């Protein structure tokens, strides 16, 4: 019986090696990587037990064959996205892209240091165990949000298609993620566009403690592939060579432009979901059954059976791995904690604008205000001009969203661009807000400059995980070693009697998150110059237009110009009251100021233009002059961004105030459908006039 089993092993392993044309050097590399991942994970578990490592750490022990086998099928210039259980992916990828033993050791060192939160880690200690990334070398990062990396992988693959490369993207996720909306939206989009991405499900049987059988009617996740018209395969996730074989086939298919594949690797995690998990939901017999099929044992025994490995070679490798781990610990312990000054670094990519740029735009702005002969175009036309100019200037700029092609988006702002640039620069998407957002993140990290349209700001909470948790935070979590240059165009505000799901002003949701800018233009001049600036900026930007401004006309220069972010505009100088607002309410503010001027009250109207970055200095300077402040916004009163402006004035200019500050905002009710109620719910000129009179006394 033993001889028969041995013969079967020899035949199976020999066939796998021959079919994949693997050399002894490659095979020993795979075994070494498996051993190194296991050693790292066991060491982390020990350090967690001693409380040397703080926070959550999700161990990969038992699943090593998936990472090593899958990444072994890649070229060094391919890309990967990873999960909260990502040490294995990070190590296999880092080891594969390294070209010397010293570089391989350094990758191991950085992994260990990052888990320990040290400055010498991959992400300078800012990401930690769940957020390992090495974007420079193609690891676009791990995420602590289950399924959060799947749309990002789709975007990275879209970038390859648009740039005409033959690179592929491996996207790792667990069985739990296969039940999220991201999974279904992303697979649909990837299959629709034949994107070069391979979705690898590591089915370790449990999403935390819930057995997969209690989470899905279908026992096999791979069976879901048929719903998207792509191949779905199941493979033994405990066997490096079996995994590599299946992934290699999928990679070849993707490189040929035939689209994505879904591969389900049946595997097992030896430790609990995290260190605090006692694994009460599993039996010892089940655990032992998988340990009897340990990835190290399967690969080691197979290589020995075919004469590719001796006991002496294995013992030497084992000693080398232990020495490598010891060196990684020495490096990590010598690596200092991050300096306190690092707390606020890496949140935003540096500004592309200089003081001279700000001064030049201020001069141009004054020229526009005074030159009555200058051409006038609509707000919507200014948007089209900005997009057209930037797409002509930079082939990496593209537009994606629902109905942005022939229809031209929600208000026709992209109409006409499809015929000019084609369907792969103006991309109509499925109704999949989360994956529109996530695909933008992935495409931006992979070298493109996406401009995504979300029809209404009311729908932007659907993209919040992808844009706020991935796009806005990745630069910081990854130690400043990536940029996410993307713009999300949307429109908000009331005025069309279309009720509460299409009329809100939700900008404060987006000002809340560090790492993303928020821009809200009020005029055709501003919308064009700011949109062009946002497209060129290296940060994510939520660009919110107002639905009632698209037809408004104003002066716009014909020459090239940009408006630096974070520079407010004094739309009307005054000496008695500082009235601060943005977007459509600028119009109400100016009308109110004209009425008050007849009463002898001189109101200074400041248009913030961008809420983040915020030009608080212009506001403070005005308050110091007038001694009075009124804030005006169409957002809900109880949580509007104007409240933040008032807080900063209180901190920085309280002693200059001659009267309590006032705010004019929307009522704290869902925006009503009936016109008479909608008009009552949002600010109007009469309320602004009343507030200004009140502060003047």
PDB file of N, CA, C and O in Angstrom, residues 3 32 93 276 292 355 583 607 695:
ATOM      1  N   UNK A   3       3.951   1.542  -1.067  1.00  0.00           N
ATOM      2  CA  UNK A   3       4.607   1.692  -2.367  1.00  0.00           C
ATOM      3  C   UNK A   3       3.647   2.258  -3.410  1.00  0.00           C
ATOM      4  O   UNK A   3       4.024   3.074  -4.250  1.00  0.00           O
ATOM      5  N   UNK A  32      10.791  27.195   0.367  1.00  0.00           N
ATOM      6  CA  UNK A  32      11.384  28.169   1.287  1.00  0.00           C
ATOM      7  C   UNK A  32      10.374  29.252   1.656  1.00  0.00           C
ATOM      8  O   UNK A  32      10.245  29.626   2.829  1.00  0.00           O
ATOM      9  N   UNK A  93       4.873  37.885  -2.457  1.00  0.00           N
ATOM     10  CA  UNK A  93       5.065  38.893  -3.489  1.00  0.00           C
ATOM     11  C   UNK A  93       6.404  39.596  -3.333  1.00  0.00           C
ATOM     12  O   UNK A  93       7.148  39.761  -4.306  1.00  0.00           O
ATOM     13  N   UNK A 276      -7.622  36.589  19.626  1.00  0.00           N
ATOM     14  CA  UNK A 276      -8.607  36.452  20.710  1.00  0.00           C
ATOM     15  C   UNK A 276      -9.650  35.365  20.442  1.00  0.00           C
ATOM     16  O   UNK A 276     -10.528  35.129  21.263  1.00  0.00           O
ATOM     17  N   UNK A 292      -2.844  17.277   8.844  1.00  0.00           N
ATOM     18  CA  UNK A 292      -2.263  16.083   8.216  1.00  0.00           C
ATOM     19  C   UNK A 292      -1.964  16.339   6.743  1.00  0.00           C
ATOM     20  O   UNK A 292      -1.189  15.589   6.134  1.00  0.00           O
ATOM     21  N   UNK A 355       3.034  79.588  -4.528  1.00  0.00           N
ATOM     22  CA  UNK A 355       2.509  80.910  -4.170  1.00  0.00           C
ATOM     23  C   UNK A 355       2.298  81.751  -5.431  1.00  0.00           C
ATOM     24  O   UNK A 355       1.306  82.484  -5.553  1.00  0.00           O
ATOM     25  N   UNK A 583     -21.022  77.214  -3.190  1.00  0.00           N
ATOM     26  CA  UNK A 583     -21.956  76.602  -4.131  1.00  0.00           C
ATOM     27  C   UNK A 583     -23.131  77.542  -4.435  1.00  0.00           C
ATOM     28  O   UNK A 583     -22.959  78.766  -4.502  1.00  0.00           O
ATOM     29  N   UNK A 607     -16.779  83.295  -0.890  1.00  0.00           N
ATOM     30  CA  UNK A 607     -17.076  81.981  -1.463  1.00  0.00           C
ATOM     31  C   UNK A 607     -15.884  81.068  -1.144  1.00  0.00           C
ATOM     32  O   UNK A 607     -14.776  81.282  -1.649  1.00  0.00           O
ATOM     33  N   UNK A 695     -26.845  90.266  13.447  1.00  0.00           N
ATOM     34  CA  UNK A 695     -25.480  90.427  13.959  1.00  0.00           C
ATOM     35  C   UNK A 695     -25.058  91.898  13.988  1.00  0.00           C
ATOM     36  O   UNK A 695     -24.203  92.296  14.790  1.00  0.00           O
TER      37      UNK A 695
END
